[in-house]
Coordinates of C-alpha atoms in Angstrom, one line a residue:
X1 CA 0.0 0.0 0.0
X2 CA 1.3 3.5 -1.1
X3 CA 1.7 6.7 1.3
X4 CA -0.9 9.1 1.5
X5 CA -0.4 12.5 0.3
X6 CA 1.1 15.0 2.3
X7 CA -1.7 17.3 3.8
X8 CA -0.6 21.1 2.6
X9 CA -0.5 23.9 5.0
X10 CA -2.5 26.9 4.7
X11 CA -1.7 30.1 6.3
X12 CA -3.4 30.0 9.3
X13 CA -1.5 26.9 10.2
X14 CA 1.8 28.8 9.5
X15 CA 0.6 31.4 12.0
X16 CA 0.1 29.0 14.4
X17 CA 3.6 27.5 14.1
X18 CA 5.2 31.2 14.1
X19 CA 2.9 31.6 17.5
X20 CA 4.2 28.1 18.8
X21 CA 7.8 28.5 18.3
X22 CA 7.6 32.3 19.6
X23 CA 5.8 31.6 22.6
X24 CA 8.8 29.0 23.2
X25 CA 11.1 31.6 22.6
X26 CA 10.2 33.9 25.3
X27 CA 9.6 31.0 27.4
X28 CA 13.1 29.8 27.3
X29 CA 12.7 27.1 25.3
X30 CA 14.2 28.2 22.3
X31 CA 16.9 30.1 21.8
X32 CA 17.2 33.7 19.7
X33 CA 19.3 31.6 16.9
X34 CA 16.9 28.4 17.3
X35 CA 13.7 30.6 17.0
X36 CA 15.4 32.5 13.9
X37 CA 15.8 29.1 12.2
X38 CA 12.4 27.7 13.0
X39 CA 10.7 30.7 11.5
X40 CA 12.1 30.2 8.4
X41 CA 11.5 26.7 8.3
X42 CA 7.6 27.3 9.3
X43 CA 7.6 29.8 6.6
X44 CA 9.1 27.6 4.2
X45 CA 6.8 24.9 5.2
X46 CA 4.2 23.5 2.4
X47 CA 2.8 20.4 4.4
X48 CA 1.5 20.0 8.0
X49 CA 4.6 17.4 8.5
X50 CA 7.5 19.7 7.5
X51 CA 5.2 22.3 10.1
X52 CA 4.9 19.4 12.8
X53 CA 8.7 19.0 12.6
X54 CA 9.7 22.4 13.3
X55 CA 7.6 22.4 16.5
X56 CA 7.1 18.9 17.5
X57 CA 9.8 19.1 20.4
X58 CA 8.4 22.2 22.0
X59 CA 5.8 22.2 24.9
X60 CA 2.5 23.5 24.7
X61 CA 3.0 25.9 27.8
X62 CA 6.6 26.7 29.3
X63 CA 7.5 27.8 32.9
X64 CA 9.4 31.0 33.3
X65 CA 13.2 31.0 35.7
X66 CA 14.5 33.9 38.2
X67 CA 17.5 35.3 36.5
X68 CA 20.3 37.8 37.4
X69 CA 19.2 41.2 35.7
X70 CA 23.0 43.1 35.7
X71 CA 25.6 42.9 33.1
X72 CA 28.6 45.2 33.6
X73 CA 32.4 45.8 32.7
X74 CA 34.6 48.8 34.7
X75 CA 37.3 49.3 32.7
X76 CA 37.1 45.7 32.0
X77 CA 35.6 43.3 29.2
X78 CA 32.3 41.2 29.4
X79 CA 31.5 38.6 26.9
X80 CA 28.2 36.7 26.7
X81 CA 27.9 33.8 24.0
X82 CA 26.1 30.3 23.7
X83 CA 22.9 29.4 25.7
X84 CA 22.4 31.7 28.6
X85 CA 19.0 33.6 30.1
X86 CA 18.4 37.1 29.6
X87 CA 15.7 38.8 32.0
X88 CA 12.7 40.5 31.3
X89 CA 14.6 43.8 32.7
X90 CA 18.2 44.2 32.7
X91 CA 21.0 46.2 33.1
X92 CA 24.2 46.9 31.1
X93 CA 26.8 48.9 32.3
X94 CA 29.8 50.0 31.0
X95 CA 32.8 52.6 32.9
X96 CA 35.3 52.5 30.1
X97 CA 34.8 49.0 29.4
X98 CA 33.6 46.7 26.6
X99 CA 30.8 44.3 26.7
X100 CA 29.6 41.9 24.0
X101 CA 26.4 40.1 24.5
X102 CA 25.3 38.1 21.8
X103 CA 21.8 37.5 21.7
X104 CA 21.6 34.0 19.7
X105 CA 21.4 31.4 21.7
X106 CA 20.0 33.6 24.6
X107 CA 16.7 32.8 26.2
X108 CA 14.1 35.3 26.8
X109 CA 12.1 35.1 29.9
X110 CA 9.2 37.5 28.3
X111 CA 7.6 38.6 25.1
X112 CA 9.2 41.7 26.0
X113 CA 12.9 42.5 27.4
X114 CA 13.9 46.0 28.0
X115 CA 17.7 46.9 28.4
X116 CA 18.7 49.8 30.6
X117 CA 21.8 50.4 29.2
X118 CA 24.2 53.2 31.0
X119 CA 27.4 53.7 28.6
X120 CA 30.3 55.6 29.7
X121 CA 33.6 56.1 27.8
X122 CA 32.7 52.2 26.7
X123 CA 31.7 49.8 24.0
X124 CA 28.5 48.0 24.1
X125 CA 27.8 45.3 21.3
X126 CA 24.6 43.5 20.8
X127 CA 24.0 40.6 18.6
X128 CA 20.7 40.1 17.7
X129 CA 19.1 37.4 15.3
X130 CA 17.0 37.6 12.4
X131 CA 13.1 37.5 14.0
X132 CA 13.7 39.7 16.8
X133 CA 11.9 43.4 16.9
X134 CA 14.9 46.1 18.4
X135 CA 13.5 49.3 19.8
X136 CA 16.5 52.2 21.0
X137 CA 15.7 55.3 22.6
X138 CA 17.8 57.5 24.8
X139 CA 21.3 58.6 24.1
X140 CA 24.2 60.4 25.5
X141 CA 26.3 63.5 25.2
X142 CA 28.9 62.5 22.4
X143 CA 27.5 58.7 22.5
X144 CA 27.6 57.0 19.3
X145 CA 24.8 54.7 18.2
X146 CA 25.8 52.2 15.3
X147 CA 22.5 50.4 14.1
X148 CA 22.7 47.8 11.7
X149 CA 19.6 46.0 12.5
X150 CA 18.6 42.3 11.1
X151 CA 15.4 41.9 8.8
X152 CA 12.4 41.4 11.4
X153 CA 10.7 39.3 9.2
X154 CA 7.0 38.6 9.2
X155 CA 6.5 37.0 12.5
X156 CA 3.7 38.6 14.0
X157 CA 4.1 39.2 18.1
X158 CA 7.8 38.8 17.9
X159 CA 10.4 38.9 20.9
X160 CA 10.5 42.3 21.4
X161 CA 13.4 44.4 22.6
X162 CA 13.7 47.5 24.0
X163 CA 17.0 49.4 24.6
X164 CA 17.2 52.9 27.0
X165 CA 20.4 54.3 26.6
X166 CA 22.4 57.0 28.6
X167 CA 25.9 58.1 29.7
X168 CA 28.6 60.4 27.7
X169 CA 31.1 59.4 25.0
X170 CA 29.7 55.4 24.8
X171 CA 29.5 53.6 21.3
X172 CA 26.4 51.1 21.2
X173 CA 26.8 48.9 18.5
X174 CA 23.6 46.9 17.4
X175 CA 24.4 44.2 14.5
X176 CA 22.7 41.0 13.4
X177 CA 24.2 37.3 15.2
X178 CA 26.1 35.5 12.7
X179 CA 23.7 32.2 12.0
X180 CA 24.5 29.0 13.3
X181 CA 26.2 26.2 11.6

């Protein structure tokens, strides 16, 4: 006896998948990189299998973890890469240091993560995938603001993420995270 045929995907059952994999994003779950791959996947998908694999190892609700809110370098460098937790409010501080957090394998605790990011005489990189809304407002006297930001892409509700920034003479540096593999 032969196969059936693959069932095709509509749309709505995209949307579901894109809801799916975003809601295991902020969960935790997923990370930044993982949910940037999935999406294209789910968007890519023509049948309810290739939609079923992109989600099948996710839970239908996800718990949510206490995490340490402060990131900071004084005079001093920070580096953040690989799977870690970022909180749903946190703070990046730099005296004349440099800090690098990239934001691809992080895992958001919320649909929304705001930054409060005080700069002075430092260098503050962020990496952020492909999927992921970026929001900056604030500044500082003779700060520098380098935005490169990657395409959003058509996820509706995405991670969102807002950066506040202050301080004098600080370069914020926002580029896209390399893609895995």
């Amino acid at each position: 006896m032969e196969n059936p045929p693959a069932v095709r995907a509509g749309d709505a059952d995209r949307a579901r998948a894109l809801v799916l994999l975003r809601d295991a994003t902020v969960s935790g779950h997923l990370t930044l990189d993982e949910f940037s791959e999935r999406i294209e996947r789910a968007e890519l998908a023509r049948t309810h299998a290739e939609l079923e694999a992109v989600t099948a190892d996710l839970p239908a609700r996800a718990g949510e973890a206490a995490l340490p809110a402060r990131h900071s370098a004084i005079f001093s460098r920070l580096q953040r890469s690989g799977r870690w937790q970022l909180a749903p409010e946190s703070k990046v501080l730099s005296v004349g240091g440099t800090i690098e957090l990239d934001l691809g394998r992080a895992t958001l605790q919320a649909r929304e993560t705001t930054l409060h990011v005080r700069n002075y005489f430092g260098t503050i990189t962020l990496l952020v995938p492909r999927g992921v809304v970026v929001d900056v407002d604030g500044g500082g006297m003779f700060g520098t603001r380098d935005i490169d930001l990657p395409d959003g892409g058509p996820v509706e509700d995405a991670p969102r993420l807002h950066i506040h920034t202050s301080g004098p003479f600080g370069t914020l540096r926002i580029r896209p995270s390399p893609r895995p593999g």
